[in-house]
Amino acid sequence: GNSVTQMEGPVTLSEEAFLTINCTYTATGYPSLFWYVQYPGEGLQLLLKATKADDKGSNKGFEATYRKETTSFHLEKGSVQVSDSAVYFCALIVGVVQGAQKLVFGQGTRLTINP
Amino acid sequence: DGGITQSPKYLFRKEGQNVTLSCEQNLNHDAMYWYRQDPGQGLRLIYYSQIVNDFQKGDIAEGYSVSREKKESFPLTVTSAQKNPTAFYLCASSIFSSGLSEQFFGPGTRLTVL
């Protein structure tokens, strides 16, 4: 089956530190990969995505590269800010079924940035 | 402004009562989804609907029901058969496409069963 595994949180860093949140996946077929972010008390927002191997998704200083050989999609940011504190979800889609897309999520990683 | 509205933000119910969570979108999206979020777990798909008057079970549909009478609306009913209904419920929508399209999420409803 399809599944996503993220590094366990919570992760606590100081402002301007380098961030890595690991994500690996298992999928039948060729998935598209996503990172979603959830700020406190809110729904999810798409942060970035990659649809094929070696693609790099980037947004708001965050990056992730689709690595087929290691089945990974690690999230990185060079210098985090307090406003980056949130829960981050790695997710995948394998195919589209009659126009609807079934996202498979990892368990989420809570990130706290201290000033 | 286009978006997804979920109401209420917080909902309390007594055990054994059915409760309906509202989800409305004005994005003109065809597909809509309901997810459940529990602490330390990712989101799990409850039901999804590609078009009006049609919907499919997701991975954890037992104890839930939905309807899709209008394109804009996809209400979720949590029935008394759901053994552990206390959770955060998120609604999402996307355009109908043979390719990949982004899912947009609502702000969620936190249901607590007392």
mmCIF file with all atom_site columns, C-alpha atoms in Angstrom:
data_model
loop_
_atom_site.group_PDB
_atom_site.id
_atom_site.type_symbol
_atom_site.label_atom_id
_atom_site.label_alt_id
_atom_site.label_comp_id
_atom_site.label_asym_id
_atom_site.label_entity_id
_atom_site.label_seq_id
_atom_site.pdbx_PDB_ins_code
_atom_site.Cartn_x
_atom_site.Cartn_y
_atom_site.Cartn_z
_atom_site.occupancy
_atom_site.B_iso_or_equiv
_atom_site.pdbx_formal_charge
_atom_site.auth_seq_id
_atom_site.auth_comp_id
_atom_site.auth_asym_id
_atom_site.auth_atom_id
_atom_site.pdbx_PDB_model_num
ATOM 1   C CA . GLY A 1 1   ? 0.000   0.000  0.000   1.00 0.00 ? 1   GLY A CA 1
ATOM 2   C CA . ASN A 1 2   ? 0.856   3.678  0.002   1.00 0.00 ? 2   ASN A CA 1
ATOM 3   C CA . SER A 1 3   ? 2.256   5.285  3.123   1.00 0.00 ? 3   SER A CA 1
ATOM 4   C CA . VAL A 1 4   ? 4.306   8.243  4.340   1.00 0.00 ? 4   VAL A CA 1
ATOM 5   C CA . THR A 1 5   ? 6.667   8.328  7.315   1.00 0.00 ? 5   THR A CA 1
ATOM 6   C CA . GLN A 1 6   ? 7.915   11.569 8.834   1.00 0.00 ? 6   GLN A CA 1
ATOM 7   C CA . MET A 1 7   ? 10.484  12.187 11.500  1.00 0.00 ? 7   MET A CA 1
ATOM 8   C CA . GLU A 1 8   ? 8.905   12.348 14.909  1.00 0.00 ? 8   GLU A CA 1
ATOM 9   C CA . GLY A 1 9   ? 8.496   15.650 16.607  1.00 0.00 ? 9   GLY A CA 1
ATOM 10  C CA . PRO A 1 10  ? 8.324   17.914 18.265  1.00 0.00 ? 10  PRO A CA 1
ATOM 11  C CA . VAL A 1 11  ? 11.257  19.770 16.773  1.00 0.00 ? 11  VAL A CA 1
ATOM 12  C CA . THR A 1 12  ? 12.482  22.872 18.595  1.00 0.00 ? 12  THR A CA 1
ATOM 13  C CA . LEU A 1 13  ? 15.034  25.231 17.033  1.00 0.00 ? 13  LEU A CA 1
ATOM 14  C CA . SER A 1 14  ? 16.356  28.699 17.582  1.00 0.00 ? 14  SER A CA 1
ATOM 15  C CA . GLU A 1 15  ? 15.646  31.471 15.121  1.00 0.00 ? 15  GLU A CA 1
ATOM 16  C CA . GLU A 1 16  ? 17.966  31.438 12.071  1.00 0.00 ? 16  GLU A CA 1
ATOM 17  C CA . ALA A 1 17  ? 18.824  27.753 12.539  1.00 0.00 ? 17  ALA A CA 1
ATOM 18  C CA . PHE A 1 18  ? 18.864  25.292 9.622   1.00 0.00 ? 18  PHE A CA 1
ATOM 19  C CA . LEU A 1 19  ? 15.808  23.055 9.383   1.00 0.00 ? 19  LEU A CA 1
ATOM 20  C CA . THR A 1 20  ? 15.426  19.549 8.031   1.00 0.00 ? 20  THR A CA 1
ATOM 21  C CA . ILE A 1 21  ? 12.275  17.467 8.437   1.00 0.00 ? 21  ILE A CA 1
ATOM 22  C CA . ASN A 1 22  ? 12.687  13.984 7.025   1.00 0.00 ? 22  ASN A CA 1
ATOM 23  C CA . CYS A 1 23  ? 9.998   12.298 4.952   1.00 0.00 ? 23  CYS A CA 1
ATOM 24  C CA . THR A 1 24  ? 10.111  8.904  3.266   1.00 0.00 ? 24  THR A CA 1
ATOM 25  C CA . TYR A 1 25  ? 7.390   7.152  1.366   1.00 0.00 ? 25  TYR A CA 1
ATOM 26  C CA . THR A 1 26  ? 6.183   3.821  0.060   1.00 0.00 ? 26  THR A CA 1
ATOM 27  C CA . ALA A 1 27  ? 4.021   3.869  -3.022  1.00 0.00 ? 27  ALA A CA 1
ATOM 28  C CA . THR A 1 28  ? 2.748   1.693  -5.821  1.00 0.00 ? 28  THR A CA 1
ATOM 29  C CA . GLY A 1 29  ? 3.320   3.543  -9.040  1.00 0.00 ? 29  GLY A CA 1
ATOM 30  C CA . TYR A 1 30  ? 4.766   7.026  -9.353  1.00 0.00 ? 30  TYR A CA 1
ATOM 31  C CA . PRO A 1 31  ? 3.455   9.393  -6.688  1.00 0.00 ? 31  PRO A CA 1
ATOM 32  C CA . SER A 1 32  ? 3.328   13.145 -6.587  1.00 0.00 ? 32  SER A CA 1
ATOM 33  C CA . LEU A 1 33  ? 4.679   14.500 -3.307  1.00 0.00 ? 33  LEU A CA 1
ATOM 34  C CA . PHE A 1 34  ? 3.582   17.429 -1.156  1.00 0.00 ? 34  PHE A CA 1
ATOM 35  C CA . TRP A 1 35  ? 4.384   19.360 1.985   1.00 0.00 ? 35  TRP A CA 1
ATOM 36  C CA . TYR A 1 36  ? 1.455   20.984 3.782   1.00 0.00 ? 36  TYR A CA 1
ATOM 37  C CA . VAL A 1 37  ? 1.681   23.373 6.726   1.00 0.00 ? 37  VAL A CA 1
ATOM 38  C CA . GLN A 1 38  ? -0.872  23.846 9.493   1.00 0.00 ? 38  GLN A CA 1
ATOM 39  C CA . TYR A 1 39  ? -0.626  26.968 11.635  1.00 0.00 ? 39  TYR A CA 1
ATOM 40  C CA . PRO A 1 40  ? -2.228  26.865 15.096  1.00 0.00 ? 40  PRO A CA 1
ATOM 41  C CA . GLY A 1 41  ? -6.007  26.597 14.947  1.00 0.00 ? 41  GLY A CA 1
ATOM 42  C CA . GLU A 1 42  ? -6.135  26.611 11.156  1.00 0.00 ? 42  GLU A CA 1
ATOM 43  C CA . GLY A 1 43  ? -6.620  24.237 8.254   1.00 0.00 ? 43  GLY A CA 1
ATOM 44  C CA . LEU A 1 44  ? -3.835  23.003 5.995   1.00 0.00 ? 44  LEU A CA 1
ATOM 45  C CA . GLN A 1 45  ? -2.075  25.068 3.339   1.00 0.00 ? 45  GLN A CA 1
ATOM 46  C CA . LEU A 1 46  ? -0.062  23.659 0.496   1.00 0.00 ? 46  LEU A CA 1
ATOM 47  C CA . LEU A 1 47  ? 3.579   24.654 1.017   1.00 0.00 ? 47  LEU A CA 1
ATOM 48  C CA . LEU A 1 48  ? 5.245   23.004 -1.968  1.00 0.00 ? 48  LEU A CA 1
ATOM 49  C CA . LYS A 1 49  ? 4.992   20.039 -4.294  1.00 0.00 ? 49  LYS A CA 1
ATOM 50  C CA . ALA A 1 50  ? 6.948   17.904 -6.761  1.00 0.00 ? 50  ALA A CA 1
ATOM 51  C CA . THR A 1 51  ? 5.396   15.700 -9.373  1.00 0.00 ? 51  THR A CA 1
ATOM 52  C CA . LYS A 1 52  ? 8.305   13.634 -10.702 1.00 0.00 ? 52  LYS A CA 1
ATOM 53  C CA . ALA A 1 53  ? 11.725  12.355 -9.716  1.00 0.00 ? 53  ALA A CA 1
ATOM 54  C CA . ASP A 1 54  ? 14.466  14.985 -9.235  1.00 0.00 ? 54  ASP A CA 1
ATOM 55  C CA . ASP A 1 55  ? 11.918  17.829 -9.190  1.00 0.00 ? 55  ASP A CA 1
ATOM 56  C CA . LYS A 1 56  ? 12.553  20.442 -6.517  1.00 0.00 ? 56  LYS A CA 1
ATOM 57  C CA . GLY A 1 57  ? 9.589   22.183 -4.941  1.00 0.00 ? 57  GLY A CA 1
ATOM 58  C CA . SER A 1 58  ? 10.186  25.534 -3.258  1.00 0.00 ? 58  SER A CA 1
ATOM 59  C CA . ASN A 1 59  ? 8.165   28.230 -1.523  1.00 0.00 ? 59  ASN A CA 1
ATOM 60  C CA . LYS A 1 60  ? 8.736   30.837 1.233   1.00 0.00 ? 60  LYS A CA 1
ATOM 61  C CA . GLY A 1 61  ? 12.376  29.735 1.603   1.00 0.00 ? 61  GLY A CA 1
ATOM 62  C CA . PHE A 1 62  ? 11.448  26.060 2.033   1.00 0.00 ? 62  PHE A CA 1
ATOM 63  C CA . GLU A 1 63  ? 12.704  23.425 -0.408  1.00 0.00 ? 63  GLU A CA 1
ATOM 64  C CA . ALA A 1 64  ? 12.260  19.699 -0.966  1.00 0.00 ? 64  ALA A CA 1
ATOM 65  C CA . THR A 1 65  ? 13.657  17.447 -3.676  1.00 0.00 ? 65  THR A CA 1
ATOM 66  C CA . TYR A 1 66  ? 11.876  14.331 -4.926  1.00 0.00 ? 66  TYR A CA 1
ATOM 67  C CA . ARG A 1 67  ? 14.447  11.525 -4.569  1.00 0.00 ? 67  ARG A CA 1
ATOM 68  C CA . LYS A 1 68  ? 13.199  8.350  -6.199  1.00 0.00 ? 68  LYS A CA 1
ATOM 69  C CA . GLU A 1 69  ? 16.306  6.323  -5.372  1.00 0.00 ? 69  GLU A CA 1
ATOM 70  C CA . THR A 1 70  ? 15.888  6.909  -1.649  1.00 0.00 ? 70  THR A CA 1
ATOM 71  C CA . THR A 1 71  ? 12.062  7.344  -1.746  1.00 0.00 ? 71  THR A CA 1
ATOM 72  C CA . SER A 1 72  ? 12.434  10.589 0.154   1.00 0.00 ? 72  SER A CA 1
ATOM 73  C CA . PHE A 1 73  ? 11.153  14.162 0.101   1.00 0.00 ? 73  PHE A CA 1
ATOM 74  C CA . HIS A 1 74  ? 12.911  15.937 2.962   1.00 0.00 ? 74  HIS A CA 1
ATOM 75  C CA . LEU A 1 75  ? 11.871  19.501 3.809   1.00 0.00 ? 75  LEU A CA 1
ATOM 76  C CA . GLU A 1 76  ? 14.650  22.069 4.349   1.00 0.00 ? 76  GLU A CA 1
ATOM 77  C CA . LYS A 1 77  ? 14.988  25.738 5.148   1.00 0.00 ? 77  LYS A CA 1
ATOM 78  C CA . GLY A 1 78  ? 18.226  27.587 5.581   1.00 0.00 ? 78  GLY A CA 1
ATOM 79  C CA . SER A 1 79  ? 17.178  30.073 8.259   1.00 0.00 ? 79  SER A CA 1
ATOM 80  C CA . VAL A 1 80  ? 13.943  29.580 10.175  1.00 0.00 ? 80  VAL A CA 1
ATOM 81  C CA . GLN A 1 81  ? 11.836  32.321 11.738  1.00 0.00 ? 81  GLN A CA 1
ATOM 82  C CA . VAL A 1 82  ? 9.465   32.326 14.697  1.00 0.00 ? 82  VAL A CA 1
ATOM 83  C CA . SER A 1 83  ? 6.591   32.606 12.216  1.00 0.00 ? 83  SER A CA 1
ATOM 84  C CA . ASP A 1 84  ? 7.534   29.168 10.808  1.00 0.00 ? 84  ASP A CA 1
ATOM 85  C CA . SER A 1 85  ? 6.254   27.512 13.983  1.00 0.00 ? 85  SER A CA 1
ATOM 86  C CA . ALA A 1 86  ? 3.545   25.116 12.815  1.00 0.00 ? 86  ALA A CA 1
ATOM 87  C CA . VAL A 1 87  ? 2.819   21.470 12.085  1.00 0.00 ? 87  VAL A CA 1
ATOM 88  C CA . TYR A 1 88  ? 4.226   20.187 8.799   1.00 0.00 ? 88  TYR A CA 1
ATOM 89  C CA . PHE A 1 89  ? 2.716   17.259 6.896   1.00 0.00 ? 89  PHE A CA 1
ATOM 90  C CA . CYS A 1 90  ? 4.308   15.271 4.116   1.00 0.00 ? 90  CYS A CA 1
ATOM 91  C CA . ALA A 1 91  ? 1.798   13.681 1.738   1.00 0.00 ? 91  ALA A CA 1
ATOM 92  C CA . LEU A 1 92  ? 1.512   11.813 -1.538  1.00 0.00 ? 92  LEU A CA 1
ATOM 93  C CA . ILE A 1 93  ? -0.989  11.108 -4.263  1.00 0.00 ? 93  ILE A CA 1
ATOM 94  C CA . VAL A 1 94  ? -0.766  8.098  -6.502  1.00 0.00 ? 94  VAL A CA 1
ATOM 95  C CA . GLY A 1 95  ? -2.990  8.692  -9.468  1.00 0.00 ? 95  GLY A CA 1
ATOM 96  C CA . VAL A 1 96  ? -6.359  10.328 -9.810  1.00 0.00 ? 96  VAL A CA 1
ATOM 97  C CA . VAL A 1 97  ? -9.566  8.304  -9.476  1.00 0.00 ? 97  VAL A CA 1
ATOM 98  C CA . GLN A 1 98  ? -12.401 9.800  -11.514 1.00 0.00 ? 98  GLN A CA 1
ATOM 99  C CA . GLY A 1 99  ? -11.169 13.324 -10.949 1.00 0.00 ? 99  GLY A CA 1
ATOM 100 C CA . ALA A 1 100 ? -10.711 12.968 -7.197  1.00 0.00 ? 100 ALA A CA 1
ATOM 101 C CA . GLN A 1 101 ? -7.329  12.711 -5.600  1.00 0.00 ? 101 GLN A CA 1
ATOM 102 C CA . LYS A 1 102 ? -6.719  10.640 -2.504  1.00 0.00 ? 102 LYS A CA 1
ATOM 103 C CA . LEU A 1 103 ? -3.994  12.255 -0.424  1.00 0.00 ? 103 LEU A CA 1
ATOM 104 C CA . VAL A 1 104 ? -2.044  9.985  1.927   1.00 0.00 ? 104 VAL A CA 1
ATOM 105 C CA . PHE A 1 105 ? -0.523  11.908 4.843   1.00 0.00 ? 105 PHE A CA 1
ATOM 106 C CA . GLY A 1 106 ? 2.350   11.346 7.214   1.00 0.00 ? 106 GLY A CA 1
ATOM 107 C CA . GLN A 1 107 ? 1.697   11.831 10.929  1.00 0.00 ? 107 GLN A CA 1
ATOM 108 C CA . GLY A 1 108 ? 2.887   15.429 10.995  1.00 0.00 ? 108 GLY A CA 1
ATOM 109 C CA . THR A 1 109 ? 5.880   17.094 12.646  1.00 0.00 ? 109 THR A CA 1
ATOM 110 C CA . ARG A 1 110 ? 5.352   19.938 15.097  1.00 0.00 ? 110 ARG A CA 1
ATOM 111 C CA . LEU A 1 111 ? 8.000   22.649 14.722  1.00 0.00 ? 111 LEU A CA 1
ATOM 112 C CA . THR A 1 112 ? 8.618   25.340 17.336  1.00 0.00 ? 112 THR A CA 1
ATOM 113 C CA . ILE A 1 113 ? 11.042  28.180 16.693  1.00 0.00 ? 113 ILE A CA 1
ATOM 114 C CA . ASN A 1 114 ? 12.303  30.135 19.705  1.00 0.00 ? 114 ASN A CA 1
ATOM 115 C CA . PRO A 1 115 ? 13.466  33.742 19.354  1.00 0.00 ? 115 PRO A CA 1
ATOM 116 C CA . ASP B 2 1   ? -13.115 36.104 -1.307  1.00 0.00 ? 1   ASP B CA 1
ATOM 117 C CA . GLY B 2 2   ? -13.179 32.496 -2.453  1.00 0.00 ? 2   GLY B CA 1
ATOM 118 C CA . GLY B 2 3   ? -12.655 29.783 0.079   1.00 0.00 ? 3   GLY B CA 1
ATOM 119 C CA . ILE B 2 4   ? -14.002 26.980 2.211   1.00 0.00 ? 4   ILE B CA 1
ATOM 120 C CA . THR B 2 5   ? -16.153 27.607 5.261   1.00 0.00 ? 5   THR B CA 1
ATOM 121 C CA . GLN B 2 6   ? -16.597 25.119 8.052   1.00 0.00 ? 6   GLN B CA 1
ATOM 122 C CA . SER B 2 7   ? -18.930 25.717 10.931  1.00 0.00 ? 7   SER B CA 1
ATOM 123 C CA . PRO B 2 8   ? -18.924 25.726 13.809  1.00 0.00 ? 8   PRO B CA 1
ATOM 124 C CA . LYS B 2 9   ? -15.276 25.947 14.846  1.00 0.00 ? 9   LYS B CA 1
ATOM 125 C CA . TYR B 2 10  ? -15.957 24.055 18.090  1.00 0.00 ? 10  TYR B CA 1
ATOM 126 C CA . LEU B 2 11  ? -18.772 21.582 18.631  1.00 0.00 ? 11  LEU B CA 1
ATOM 127 C CA . PHE B 2 12  ? -19.768 19.670 21.746  1.00 0.00 ? 12  PHE B CA 1
ATOM 128 C CA . ARG B 2 13  ? -22.195 16.777 21.773  1.00 0.00 ? 13  ARG B CA 1
ATOM 129 C CA . LYS B 2 14  ? -23.350 14.135 24.181  1.00 0.00 ? 14  LYS B CA 1
ATOM 130 C CA . GLU B 2 15  ? -22.488 10.532 23.536  1.00 0.00 ? 15  GLU B CA 1
ATOM 131 C CA . GLY B 2 16  ? -25.100 8.761  21.425  1.00 0.00 ? 16  GLY B CA 1
ATOM 132 C CA . GLN B 2 17  ? -26.210 11.845 19.504  1.00 0.00 ? 17  GLN B CA 1
ATOM 133 C CA . ASN B 2 18  ? -25.743 12.315 15.785  1.00 0.00 ? 18  ASN B CA 1
ATOM 134 C CA . VAL B 2 19  ? -24.107 15.570 14.760  1.00 0.00 ? 19  VAL B CA 1
ATOM 135 C CA . THR B 2 20  ? -23.702 17.230 11.346  1.00 0.00 ? 20  THR B CA 1
ATOM 136 C CA . LEU B 2 21  ? -20.658 19.283 10.395  1.00 0.00 ? 21  LEU B CA 1
ATOM 137 C CA . SER B 2 22  ? -21.050 21.909 7.719   1.00 0.00 ? 22  SER B CA 1
ATOM 138 C CA . CYS B 2 23  ? -18.711 22.489 4.759   1.00 0.00 ? 23  CYS B CA 1
ATOM 139 C CA . GLU B 2 24  ? -19.377 25.117 2.098   1.00 0.00 ? 24  GLU B CA 1
ATOM 140 C CA . GLN B 2 25  ? -17.106 26.254 -0.745  1.00 0.00 ? 25  GLN B CA 1
ATOM 141 C CA . ASN B 2 26  ? -17.421 29.067 -3.257  1.00 0.00 ? 26  ASN B CA 1
ATOM 142 C CA . LEU B 2 27  ? -14.425 28.069 -5.349  1.00 0.00 ? 27  LEU B CA 1
ATOM 143 C CA . ASN B 2 28  ? -16.594 26.341 -7.968  1.00 0.00 ? 28  ASN B CA 1
ATOM 144 C CA . HIS B 2 29  ? -14.724 23.109 -7.252  1.00 0.00 ? 29  HIS B CA 1
ATOM 145 C CA . ASP B 2 30  ? -16.246 19.811 -8.285  1.00 0.00 ? 30  ASP B CA 1
ATOM 146 C CA . ALA B 2 31  ? -14.493 17.486 -5.850  1.00 0.00 ? 31  ALA B CA 1
ATOM 147 C CA . MET B 2 32  ? -14.847 17.691 -2.066  1.00 0.00 ? 32  MET B CA 1
ATOM 148 C CA . TYR B 2 33  ? -13.300 15.673 0.743   1.00 0.00 ? 33  TYR B CA 1
ATOM 149 C CA . TRP B 2 34  ? -13.633 15.051 4.473   1.00 0.00 ? 34  TRP B CA 1
ATOM 150 C CA . TYR B 2 35  ? -10.615 14.197 6.611   1.00 0.00 ? 35  TYR B CA 1
ATOM 151 C CA . ARG B 2 36  ? -10.225 13.358 10.268  1.00 0.00 ? 36  ARG B CA 1
ATOM 152 C CA . GLN B 2 37  ? -7.165  14.490 12.240  1.00 0.00 ? 37  GLN B CA 1
ATOM 153 C CA . ASP B 2 38  ? -6.122  12.916 15.544  1.00 0.00 ? 38  ASP B CA 1
ATOM 154 C CA . PRO B 2 39  ? -3.149  13.966 17.698  1.00 0.00 ? 39  PRO B CA 1
ATOM 155 C CA . GLY B 2 40  ? 0.088   12.406 16.505  1.00 0.00 ? 40  GLY B CA 1
ATOM 156 C CA . GLN B 2 41  ? -1.533  11.037 13.381  1.00 0.00 ? 41  GLN B CA 1
ATOM 157 C CA . GLY B 2 42  ? -1.832  12.419 9.922   1.00 0.00 ? 42  GLY B CA 1
ATOM 158 C CA . LEU B 2 43  ? -5.107  13.165 8.240   1.00 0.00 ? 43  LEU B CA 1
ATOM 159 C CA . ARG B 2 44  ? -7.239  10.202 7.239   1.00 0.00 ? 44  ARG B CA 1
ATOM 160 C CA . LEU B 2 45  ? -9.825  10.313 4.479   1.00 0.00 ? 45  LEU B CA 1
ATOM 161 C CA . ILE B 2 46  ? -13.436 9.703  5.537   1.00 0.00 ? 46  ILE B CA 1
ATOM 162 C CA . TYR B 2 47  ? -15.456 10.369 2.368   1.00 0.00 ? 47  TYR B CA 1
ATOM 163 C CA . TYR B 2 48  ? -14.986 12.134 -0.930  1.00 0.00 ? 48  TYR B CA 1
ATOM 164 C CA . SER B 2 49  ? -17.239 13.314 -3.727  1.00 0.00 ? 49  SER B CA 1
ATOM 165 C CA . GLN B 2 50  ? -16.325 14.011 -7.322  1.00 0.00 ? 50  GLN B CA 1
ATOM 166 C CA . ILE B 2 51  ? -19.665 15.446 -8.442  1.00 0.00 ? 51  ILE B CA 1
ATOM 167 C CA . VAL B 2 52  ? -23.109 16.287 -7.120  1.00 0.00 ? 52  VAL B CA 1
ATOM 168 C CA . ASN B 2 53  ? -25.184 13.304 -5.969  1.00 0.00 ? 53  ASN B CA 1
ATOM 169 C CA . ASP B 2 54  ? -22.174 10.995 -5.941  1.00 0.00 ? 54  ASP B CA 1
ATOM 170 C CA . PHE B 2 55  ? -19.698 10.159 -3.182  1.00 0.00 ? 55  PHE B CA 1
ATOM 171 C CA . GLN B 2 56  ? -17.256 7.416  -2.251  1.00 0.00 ? 56  GLN B CA 1
ATOM 172 C CA . LYS B 2 57  ? -16.029 5.940  1.022   1.00 0.00 ? 57  LYS B CA 1
ATOM 173 C CA . GLY B 2 58  ? -12.515 6.754  2.095   1.00 0.00 ? 58  GLY B CA 1
ATOM 174 C CA . ASP B 2 59  ? -10.325 4.792  4.457   1.00 0.00 ? 59  ASP B CA 1
ATOM 175 C CA . ILE B 2 60  ? -12.343 5.314  7.657   1.00 0.00 ? 60  ILE B CA 1
ATOM 176 C CA . ALA B 2 61  ? -15.986 5.751  6.588   1.00 0.00 ? 61  ALA B CA 1
ATOM 177 C CA . GLU B 2 62  ? -17.568 3.572  9.286   1.00 0.00 ? 62  GLU B CA 1
ATOM 178 C CA . GLY B 2 63  ? -19.846 5.598  11.568  1.00 0.00 ? 63  GLY B CA 1
ATOM 179 C CA . TYR B 2 64  ? -20.027 8.553  9.175   1.00 0.00 ? 64  TYR B CA 1
ATOM 180 C CA . SER B 2 65  ? -22.413 9.614  6.416   1.00 0.00 ? 65  SER B CA 1
ATOM 181 C CA . VAL B 2 66  ? -22.398 12.391 3.819   1.00 0.00 ? 66  VAL B CA 1
ATOM 182 C CA . SER B 2 67  ? -24.591 13.977 1.197   1.00 0.00 ? 67  SER B CA 1
ATOM 183 C CA . ARG B 2 68  ? -23.825 16.069 -1.877  1.00 0.00 ? 68  ARG B CA 1
ATOM 184 C CA . GLU B 2 69  ? -27.042 17.700 -3.022  1.00 0.00 ? 69  GLU B CA 1
ATOM 185 C CA . LYS B 2 70  ? -25.359 20.924 -4.125  1.00 0.00 ? 70  LYS B CA 1
ATOM 186 C CA . LYS B 2 71  ? -21.969 21.555 -5.673  1.00 0.00 ? 71  LYS B CA 1
ATOM 187 C CA . GLU B 2 72  ? -21.088 24.045 -2.945  1.00 0.00 ? 72  GLU B CA 1
ATOM 188 C CA . SER B 2 73  ? -21.992 21.906 0.053   1.00 0.00 ? 73  SER B CA 1
ATOM 189 C CA . PHE B 2 74  ? -20.735 18.599 1.469   1.00 0.00 ? 74  PHE B CA 1
ATOM 190 C CA . PRO B 2 75  ? -22.057 18.069 5.027   1.00 0.00 ? 75  PRO B CA 1
ATOM 191 C CA . LEU B 2 76  ? -20.690 15.261 7.198   1.00 0.00 ? 76  LEU B CA 1
ATOM 192 C CA . THR B 2 77  ? -22.822 13.485 9.791   1.00 0.00 ? 77  THR B CA 1
ATOM 193 C CA . VAL B 2 78  ? -21.050 11.783 12.666  1.00 0.00 ? 78  VAL B CA 1
ATOM 194 C CA . THR B 2 79  ? -23.425 9.087  13.833  1.00 0.00 ? 79  THR B CA 1
ATOM 195 C CA . SER B 2 80  ? -23.727 7.359  17.171  1.00 0.00 ? 80  SER B CA 1
ATOM 196 C CA . ALA B 2 81  ? -22.129 4.312  15.520  1.00 0.00 ? 81  ALA B CA 1
ATOM 197 C CA . GLN B 2 82  ? -18.762 6.095  15.371  1.00 0.00 ? 82  GLN B CA 1
ATOM 198 C CA . LYS B 2 83  ? -16.909 4.653  18.342  1.00 0.00 ? 83  LYS B CA 1
ATOM 199 C CA . ASN B 2 84  ? -14.450 7.481  18.922  1.00 0.00 ? 84  ASN B CA 1
ATOM 200 C CA . PRO B 2 85  ? -15.814 10.656 17.322  1.00 0.00 ? 85  PRO B CA 1
ATOM 201 C CA . THR B 2 86  ? -13.783 13.238 19.245  1.00 0.00 ? 86  THR B CA 1
ATOM 202 C CA . ALA B 2 87  ? -11.359 14.677 16.666  1.00 0.00 ? 87  ALA B CA 1
ATOM 203 C CA . PHE B 2 88  ? -10.547 17.609 14.412  1.00 0.00 ? 88  PHE B CA 1
ATOM 204 C CA . TYR B 2 89  ? -12.447 17.400 11.103  1.00 0.00 ? 89  TYR B CA 1
ATOM 205 C CA . LEU B 2 90  ? -11.172 19.073 7.944   1.00 0.00 ? 90  LEU B CA 1
ATOM 206 C CA . CYS B 2 91  ? -13.013 19.613 4.693   1.00 0.00 ? 91  CYS B CA 1
ATOM 207 C CA . ALA B 2 92  ? -11.187 20.154 1.405   1.00 0.00 ? 92  ALA B CA 1
ATOM 208 C CA . SER B 2 93  ? -12.007 20.723 -2.246  1.00 0.00 ? 93  SER B CA 1
ATOM 209 C CA . SER B 2 94  ? -10.291 20.593 -5.629  1.00 0.00 ? 94  SER B CA 1
ATOM 210 C CA . ILE B 2 95  ? -11.158 21.056 -9.269  1.00 0.00 ? 95  ILE B CA 1
ATOM 211 C CA . PHE B 2 96  ? -12.236 18.013 -11.276 1.00 0.00 ? 96  PHE B CA 1
ATOM 212 C CA . SER B 2 97  ? -9.211  17.076 -13.312 1.00 0.00 ? 97  SER B CA 1
ATOM 213 C CA . SER B 2 98  ? -7.533  14.102 -14.928 1.00 0.00 ? 98  SER B CA 1
ATOM 214 C CA . GLY B 2 99  ? -4.269  15.597 -13.781 1.00 0.00 ? 99  GLY B CA 1
ATOM 215 C CA . LEU B 2 100 ? -3.026  16.860 -10.465 1.00 0.00 ? 100 LEU B CA 1
ATOM 216 C CA . SER B 2 101 ? -4.748  19.811 -8.804  1.00 0.00 ? 101 SER B CA 1
ATOM 217 C CA . GLU B 2 102 ? -4.277  21.360 -5.406  1.00 0.00 ? 102 GLU B CA 1
ATOM 218 C CA . GLN B 2 103 ? -6.628  20.535 -2.560  1.00 0.00 ? 103 GLN B CA 1
ATOM 219 C CA . PHE B 2 104 ? -7.756  23.592 -0.602  1.00 0.00 ? 104 PHE B CA 1
ATOM 220 C CA . PHE B 2 105 ? -8.636  23.087 3.050   1.00 0.00 ? 105 PHE B CA 1
ATOM 221 C CA . GLY B 2 106 ? -11.139 24.726 5.338   1.00 0.00 ? 106 GLY B CA 1
ATOM 222 C CA . PRO B 2 107 ? -10.270 25.893 8.874   1.00 0.00 ? 107 PRO B CA 1
ATOM 223 C CA . GLY B 2 108 ? -11.675 22.738 10.494  1.00 0.00 ? 108 GLY B CA 1
ATOM 224 C CA . THR B 2 109 ? -14.230 21.852 13.166  1.00 0.00 ? 109 THR B CA 1
ATOM 225 C CA . ARG B 2 110 ? -13.131 20.442 16.502  1.00 0.00 ? 110 ARG B CA 1
ATOM 226 C CA . LEU B 2 111 ? -15.749 17.971 17.729  1.00 0.00 ? 111 LEU B CA 1
ATOM 227 C CA . THR B 2 112 ? -15.782 16.884 21.347  1.00 0.00 ? 112 THR B CA 1
ATOM 228 C CA . VAL B 2 113 ? -18.162 14.176 22.486  1.00 0.00 ? 113 VAL B CA 1
ATOM 229 C CA . LEU B 2 114 ? -18.831 14.272 26.205  1.00 0.00 ? 114 LEU B CA 1
#
